[in-house]
Short mmCIF file of C-alpha atoms in Angstrom, two decimals:
data_model
loop_
_atom_site.label_atom_id
_atom_site.label_comp_id
_atom_site.label_asym_id
_atom_site.label_seq_id
_atom_site.Cartn_x
_atom_site.Cartn_y
_atom_site.Cartn_z
CA MET T 1 23.94 5.87 7.23
CA ASN T 2 26.00 8.66 5.76
CA ASN T 3 25.15 11.73 7.79
CA GLN T 4 26.96 13.94 5.26
CA LYS T 5 24.55 13.03 2.48
CA GLN T 6 22.06 15.74 1.60
CA TYR T 7 18.51 14.44 1.26
CA THR T 8 15.95 16.84 -0.20
CA HIS T 9 13.05 14.37 0.00
CA VAL T 10 11.67 11.79 2.40
CA CYS T 11 9.34 8.99 1.31
CA ILE T 12 7.39 7.05 3.93
CA ALA T 13 5.77 4.14 2.09
CA LEU T 14 3.72 1.47 3.83
CA ASN T 15 2.67 -0.51 0.75
CA VAL T 16 3.85 -1.10 -2.80
CA TYR T 17 1.16 1.12 -4.32
CA SER T 18 2.31 4.28 -2.55
CA LEU T 19 5.97 3.47 -3.23
CA GLN T 20 5.23 3.07 -6.93
CA GLN T 21 3.32 6.35 -6.91
CA TYR T 22 6.20 8.21 -5.24
CA LEU T 23 8.73 6.87 -7.72
CA LEU T 24 6.56 8.06 -10.61
CA LEU T 25 5.77 11.46 -9.08
CA ASN T 26 9.38 12.58 -8.74
CA ASP T 27 12.25 12.89 -11.16
CA GLU T 28 15.03 10.38 -11.63
CA GLU T 29 17.73 12.13 -9.61
CA ILE T 30 15.41 12.67 -6.66
CA ILE T 31 14.25 9.04 -6.43
CA ALA T 32 17.72 7.60 -6.99
CA GLU T 33 19.95 9.94 -4.98
CA LYS T 34 18.05 12.59 -3.03
CA THR T 35 15.42 10.57 -1.16
CA ARG T 36 15.62 8.91 2.23
CA TYR T 37 13.10 6.04 2.23
CA PHE T 38 11.29 4.80 5.33
CA ILE T 39 9.57 1.55 4.42
CA GLY T 40 6.94 -0.37 6.39
CA SER T 41 6.64 -4.15 6.17
CA GLY T 42 3.57 -3.83 3.95
CA VAL T 43 6.35 -3.56 1.37
CA PRO T 44 8.41 -6.78 1.09
CA LYS T 45 11.92 -6.32 2.45
CA SER T 46 13.39 -7.52 -0.85
CA ILE T 47 12.02 -4.34 -2.47
CA ALA T 48 13.30 -2.09 0.31
CA ASP T 49 16.75 -3.67 -0.05
CA ARG T 50 16.88 -2.60 -3.71
CA LEU T 51 16.32 1.04 -2.83
CA ASN T 52 19.19 3.35 -2.08
CA ASN T 53 19.01 4.95 1.36
CA ALA T 54 16.17 2.85 2.83
CA VAL T 55 15.27 2.23 6.48
CA TYR T 56 12.98 -0.77 7.00
CA PHE T 57 10.42 -1.14 9.81
CA ASP T 58 8.64 -4.36 10.72
CA VAL T 59 5.09 -3.30 11.63
CA SER T 60 3.56 -6.78 11.70
CA PRO T 61 1.47 -7.60 14.83
CA LYS T 62 3.46 -8.79 17.83
CA LYS T 63 2.65 -10.61 21.06
CA GLY T 64 4.25 -11.01 24.48
CA VAL T 65 7.84 -9.80 24.85
CA ALA T 66 7.99 -8.84 21.16
CA MET T 67 5.00 -6.53 21.66
CA ILE T 68 6.70 -4.82 24.63
CA LYS T 69 9.85 -4.32 22.55
CA ARG T 70 7.72 -2.83 19.76
CA ARG T 71 6.17 -0.32 22.13
CA LEU T 72 9.59 0.72 23.39
CA GLN T 73 10.78 1.12 19.79
CA LYS T 74 7.76 3.28 19.00
CA LEU T 75 8.43 5.48 22.03
CA ARG T 76 12.10 5.83 21.11
CA LEU T 77 11.15 6.81 17.55
CA ALA T 78 8.59 9.35 18.77
CA LEU T 79 11.05 10.96 21.19
CA PHE T 80 14.20 10.94 19.09
CA ALA T 81 13.14 10.84 15.41
CA ASN T 82 14.81 14.17 14.59
CA ARG T 83 18.03 13.06 16.21
CA LEU T 84 18.00 9.59 14.66
CA TYR T 85 17.08 10.86 11.19
CA PRO T 86 17.94 14.59 10.99
CA GLU T 87 17.09 14.65 7.26
CA ILE T 88 13.37 14.71 8.06
CA LYS T 89 13.65 18.18 9.62
CA ASN T 90 14.04 20.04 6.32
CA ALA T 91 13.19 17.59 3.54
CA GLU T 92 9.95 17.52 1.56
CA ILE T 93 7.97 14.65 3.05
CA PHE T 94 5.77 12.37 0.92
CA ALA T 95 4.05 9.79 3.09
CA GLN T 96 1.27 7.49 3.94
CA ASP T 97 0.11 8.59 7.35
CA HIS T 98 -1.86 5.79 8.99
CA GLN T 99 0.67 3.79 11.04
CA TYR T 100 3.02 4.62 13.88
CA ILE T 101 6.01 5.09 11.55
CA PRO T 102 4.76 8.32 9.91
CA ALA T 103 3.18 9.56 13.16
CA CYS T 104 6.50 9.30 14.98
CA LEU T 105 8.71 10.46 12.11
CA ILE T 106 6.60 13.37 10.90
CA GLY T 107 5.54 14.65 14.31
CA LYS T 108 3.95 18.05 13.71
CA LYS T 109 5.68 18.76 10.39
CA SER T 110 3.78 19.22 7.14
CA TYR T 111 3.71 16.54 4.44
CA TYR T 112 2.19 15.41 1.13
CA LEU T 113 -0.07 12.37 1.32
CA LEU T 114 0.46 9.38 -0.98
CA SER T 115 -2.40 7.07 -1.94
CA ASP T 116 -3.10 3.78 -0.22
CA SER T 117 -4.71 2.40 -3.39
CA ASN T 118 -6.40 3.52 -6.59
CA ASN T 119 -9.89 4.12 -5.17
CA PHE T 120 -9.19 4.25 -1.44
CA PHE T 121 -10.90 7.54 -0.58
CA GLU T 122 -14.09 6.59 -2.41
CA ASN T 123 -14.23 3.18 -0.73
CA GLN T 124 -13.03 4.05 2.77
CA MET T 125 -13.05 7.77 3.56
CA ASN T 126 -16.75 8.55 3.45
CA PRO T 127 -19.27 8.50 6.32
CA GLY T 128 -20.35 4.95 7.06
CA LYS T 129 -17.22 3.43 5.53
CA PRO T 130 -14.95 1.33 7.82
CA GLU T 131 -11.83 3.54 7.89
CA TRP T 132 -13.82 6.76 8.22
CA GLU T 133 -15.77 5.41 11.18
CA ARG T 134 -12.63 3.95 12.81
CA ILE T 135 -10.87 7.30 12.66
CA GLN T 136 -13.90 9.12 14.06
CA ARG T 137 -14.03 6.71 17.02
CA LEU T 138 -10.29 6.99 17.57
CA GLN T 139 -10.32 10.80 17.59
CA HIS T 140 -13.02 10.86 20.27
CA SER T 141 -11.62 8.10 22.47
CA LEU T 142 -9.37 8.35 25.52
CA LYS T 143 -7.03 5.84 23.90
CA GLY T 144 -6.72 8.09 20.86
CA LYS T 145 -5.99 11.19 22.94
CA ILE T 146 -3.25 9.34 24.83
CA GLU T 147 -1.69 8.01 21.63
CA SER T 148 -1.78 11.47 20.08
CA PHE T 149 0.03 12.93 23.09
CA ILE T 150 2.72 10.23 23.06
CA TYR T 151 3.22 9.49 19.37
CA GLY T 152 2.01 12.66 17.69
CA PRO T 153 -1.23 13.96 16.12
CA LEU T 154 -1.02 11.68 13.09
CA SER T 155 -1.79 8.78 15.43
CA ILE T 156 -5.43 9.83 15.17
CA PHE T 157 -5.60 12.29 12.23
CA GLN T 158 -4.97 9.81 9.45
CA PHE T 159 -5.54 9.61 5.68
CA GLY T 160 -5.27 13.34 5.15
CA THR T 161 -7.57 14.44 7.98
CA SER T 162 -4.75 16.44 9.61
CA ARG T 163 -4.12 20.12 8.94
CA GLN T 164 -0.48 19.14 8.52
CA CYS T 165 -1.36 17.55 5.17
CA LYS T 166 -0.51 20.05 2.41
CA LYS T 167 -1.88 18.08 -0.52
CA ILE T 168 -3.16 14.60 -1.36
CA PHE T 169 -1.88 12.86 -4.48
CA VAL T 170 -4.46 10.49 -5.93
CA THR T 171 -4.34 8.40 -9.09
CA LYS T 172 -8.06 8.64 -9.83
CA GLU T 173 -10.72 11.30 -9.31
CA GLN T 174 -12.98 10.27 -6.43
CA LYS T 175 -15.30 11.73 -3.79
CA SER T 176 -14.56 12.19 -0.09
CA PRO T 177 -15.20 14.89 2.55
CA VAL T 178 -11.42 14.94 3.07
CA PHE T 179 -11.07 16.84 -0.21
CA ASN T 180 -13.29 19.64 1.13
CA THR T 181 -10.47 20.84 3.37
CA ILE T 182 -7.28 19.41 1.81
CA PRO T 183 -6.37 20.09 -1.85
CA HIS T 184 -5.82 17.05 -4.02
CA GLU T 185 -4.10 16.43 -7.33
CA VAL T 186 -4.99 13.66 -9.76
CA GLN T 187 -2.25 11.98 -11.76
CA SER T 188 -2.83 8.44 -12.97
CA LEU T 189 -0.01 5.93 -12.85
CA LYS T 190 -0.33 5.48 -16.59
CA GLU T 191 0.05 9.22 -17.27
CA MET T 192 3.14 9.41 -15.08
CA TRP T 193 4.61 6.24 -16.60
CA ASN T 194 4.14 7.54 -20.14
CA ALA T 195 5.89 10.78 -19.15
CA SER T 196 8.86 8.92 -17.62
CA SER T 197 12.20 8.41 -19.35
CA GLU T 198 13.40 4.91 -20.21
CA SER T 199 16.10 5.16 -17.56
CA LYS T 200 13.56 6.10 -14.89
CA ARG T 201 11.34 3.19 -15.92
CA GLU T 202 14.34 0.88 -15.55
CA ILE T 203 14.96 2.19 -12.03
CA ILE T 204 11.35 1.48 -11.08
CA CYS T 205 11.32 -2.00 -12.63
CA THR T 206 14.60 -2.85 -10.89
CA CYS T 207 13.22 -1.65 -7.56
CA PHE T 208 10.27 -4.04 -7.80
CA GLY T 209 12.29 -6.85 -9.35
CA LEU T 210 10.19 -6.84 -12.52
CA GLU T 211 11.79 -8.72 -15.41
CA LYS T 212 10.69 -9.50 -18.96
CA GLN T 213 9.76 -13.09 -18.07
CA ASP T 214 7.38 -11.77 -15.41
CA VAL T 215 5.46 -9.78 -18.00
CA ASP T 216 5.58 -12.75 -20.38
CA ALA T 217 3.93 -14.90 -17.69
CA PHE T 218 0.78 -12.83 -18.14
CA SER T 219 0.55 -13.54 -21.87
CA ASP T 220 -2.71 -15.15 -22.93
CA VAL T 221 -4.08 -15.48 -19.37
CA GLN T 222 -7.75 -16.29 -19.74
CA VAL T 223 -8.70 -15.68 -16.09
CA LEU T 224 -6.67 -13.60 -13.65
CA ILE T 225 -7.63 -13.85 -9.97
CA LEU T 226 -6.37 -10.96 -7.83
CA THR T 227 -6.10 -12.07 -4.21
CA GLN T 228 -6.26 -9.98 -1.04
CA CYS T 229 -4.84 -10.37 2.45
CA PHE T 230 -7.67 -12.30 4.02
CA VAL T 231 -5.40 -14.71 5.92
CA THR T 232 -2.65 -12.23 6.78
CA ASP T 233 -5.21 -9.74 8.09
CA THR T 234 -7.05 -12.56 9.97
CA ALA T 235 -10.33 -12.00 8.14
CA LEU T 236 -10.41 -15.72 7.21
CA THR T 237 -8.70 -18.88 8.41
CA GLU T 238 -6.51 -20.76 5.94
CA LYS T 239 -9.24 -23.39 5.52
CA GLU T 240 -11.91 -20.76 4.85
CA ASN T 241 -9.62 -18.98 2.40
CA TYR T 242 -8.94 -22.23 0.53
CA GLU T 243 -12.63 -23.10 0.30
CA LEU T 244 -13.54 -19.61 -0.90
CA PHE T 245 -10.95 -19.55 -3.68
CA LYS T 246 -11.66 -23.16 -4.67
CA LYS T 247 -15.25 -22.24 -5.48
CA ILE T 248 -14.07 -19.41 -7.72
CA ILE T 249 -11.43 -21.52 -9.47
CA ASP T 250 -13.96 -24.32 -10.04
CA ASP T 251 -16.17 -21.81 -11.88
CA TYR T 252 -13.41 -21.39 -14.47
CA LYS T 253 -12.40 -25.00 -15.04
CA GLY T 254 -10.97 -25.52 -18.50
CA SER T 255 -9.53 -21.99 -18.66
CA LYS T 256 -5.95 -20.89 -18.10
CA VAL T 257 -6.23 -19.43 -14.60
CA MET T 258 -3.52 -17.32 -13.00
CA ILE T 259 -3.59 -16.35 -9.32
CA LYS T 260 -1.83 -13.03 -8.68
CA VAL T 261 -0.97 -13.08 -4.97
CA HIS T 262 -1.19 -9.84 -3.01
CA PRO T 263 2.31 -8.74 -1.87
CA ARG T 264 1.34 -8.99 1.83
CA GLU T 265 -0.60 -12.25 1.72
CA LYS T 266 1.01 -15.22 3.51
CA PHE T 267 -1.37 -17.95 2.34
CA ASP T 268 0.42 -20.54 0.16
CA PHE T 269 -1.63 -20.44 -3.04
CA ARG T 270 1.04 -22.36 -4.92
CA SER T 271 0.62 -25.46 -2.74
CA ALA T 272 -3.14 -25.06 -2.39
CA PHE T 273 -3.86 -24.77 -6.13
CA PRO T 274 -1.13 -26.58 -8.13
CA GLU T 275 -3.45 -26.70 -11.15
CA CYS T 276 -3.23 -22.91 -11.50
CA VAL T 277 -0.42 -20.62 -12.57
CA VAL T 278 0.55 -18.75 -9.39
CA PHE T 279 2.38 -15.43 -9.61
CA ASP T 280 3.63 -14.62 -6.13
CA LYS T 281 6.43 -12.14 -6.76
CA PRO T 282 5.62 -8.95 -4.80
CA ILE T 283 5.18 -6.76 -7.87
CA PRO T 284 2.23 -4.34 -8.12
CA MET T 285 -0.36 -5.37 -10.70
CA GLU T 286 -0.42 -1.75 -11.81
CA LEU T 287 3.23 -1.93 -12.87
CA ILE T 288 2.73 -5.20 -14.74
CA SER T 289 -0.24 -3.66 -16.52
CA LEU T 290 1.85 -0.65 -17.54
CA MET T 291 4.37 -3.04 -19.09
CA GLY T 292 1.63 -4.85 -21.01
CA ALA T 293 -0.43 -7.89 -20.01
CA ASN T 294 -2.73 -9.94 -22.25
CA ILE T 295 -5.69 -10.89 -20.02
CA SER T 296 -9.26 -11.81 -20.96
CA THR T 297 -11.07 -11.82 -17.58
CA ALA T 298 -10.03 -10.50 -14.17
CA VAL T 299 -11.70 -11.55 -10.92
CA THR T 300 -11.38 -9.96 -7.49
CA PHE T 301 -13.38 -9.41 -4.34
CA PHE T 302 -12.75 -5.66 -4.01
CA SER T 303 -9.12 -5.03 -4.95
CA SER T 304 -8.72 -1.68 -6.68
CA SER T 305 -5.85 -3.18 -8.70
CA ILE T 306 -8.44 -4.48 -11.13
CA ASN T 307 -9.06 -0.90 -12.25
CA CYS T 308 -5.60 -0.65 -13.82
CA LEU T 309 -6.46 -3.22 -16.48
CA ASP T 310 -7.52 -2.17 -19.97
CA ASP T 311 -11.16 -1.54 -20.81
CA ASN T 312 -11.27 -4.64 -23.03
CA VAL T 313 -10.68 -6.87 -19.98
CA LYS T 314 -13.86 -8.31 -18.46
CA LYS T 315 -13.83 -7.34 -14.77
CA VAL T 316 -15.67 -9.43 -12.17
CA ARG T 317 -16.04 -7.87 -8.71
CA LEU T 318 -17.40 -10.31 -6.14
CA GLY T 319 -17.58 -7.93 -3.16
CA THR T 320 -17.58 -8.79 0.52
CA ALA T 321 -21.15 -10.10 0.63
CA ILE T 322 -19.88 -13.39 -0.83
CA HIS T 323 -18.73 -14.46 2.65
CA PRO T 324 -20.22 -13.35 6.03
CA LYS T 325 -16.81 -13.04 7.69
CA LEU T 326 -15.55 -10.76 4.91
CA LEU T 327 -18.66 -8.62 5.22
CA ASN T 328 -18.21 -8.37 8.98
CA PHE T 329 -14.49 -7.64 8.76
CA PHE T 330 -14.38 -5.15 5.87
CA GLY T 331 -17.94 -3.86 5.68
CA LYS T 332 -20.00 -3.81 2.52
CA LEU T 333 -17.73 -3.38 -0.49
#
């Protein structure tokens, strides 16, 4: 780390969607030279390595000794964040705010909230929705009060529910009680992409490792299946995941089927379904769509990535009711 370097911005990105949004929101010089990036492992490390000035955090679940080490690391970050990373004291902070990384780094400072996904607030931050209810329970629990004291208020005031949040940047107009108290600004990825220079677009494509042959792979795809992190997030076992996707793939026999693997998913779709084209590079579907993709039908359970596809694409949303364990784990979506 070069302590002499002057950072005007900090980006705390926990998934590829928010990172893509940040890169599009800000101008070329800022994203290339003036930003210190703090990246959670929801973003593949290969992407973080392509960024200038990035610090990478592994936030995957740990057990035993590794879990104890994680807790010590969290405590160290909470106590000494300003000393370890002095740039966060005065920089403009753009962040996701729902893991320990932003809670410890941001502390009680103000920040702008990046989006978790295209329709996150509509799907999750309304009464009765899983994330909304989880946050309400956390804020009223003893565990939550202890975590807030140790790691900072963003441990329990997440997804823009903190007064520290100055504004929420969303890519689609949606409804949520959060917007009653925190201002929000709508800028679609497509609008920001169209307003970007060619050199800025090249920076973004390079960051995600997107090449021409990747876009070409989506040419004339008859059926695109967008996966989600059912195995990684322990919603399904590998066997259950295989059986679920096999039923879907069997429904489209005779068509050219591509499986677009979610960047965080660990299930080996390539080995499980050799008859399908499997795209497992950790590139956001939204970015591929911006570059052009010729798709007839798209199928997902509830991934908001499907919304980035053109209106002429037939969109099939299966929801969580298709499997009892998905319904129990994610709620009705």
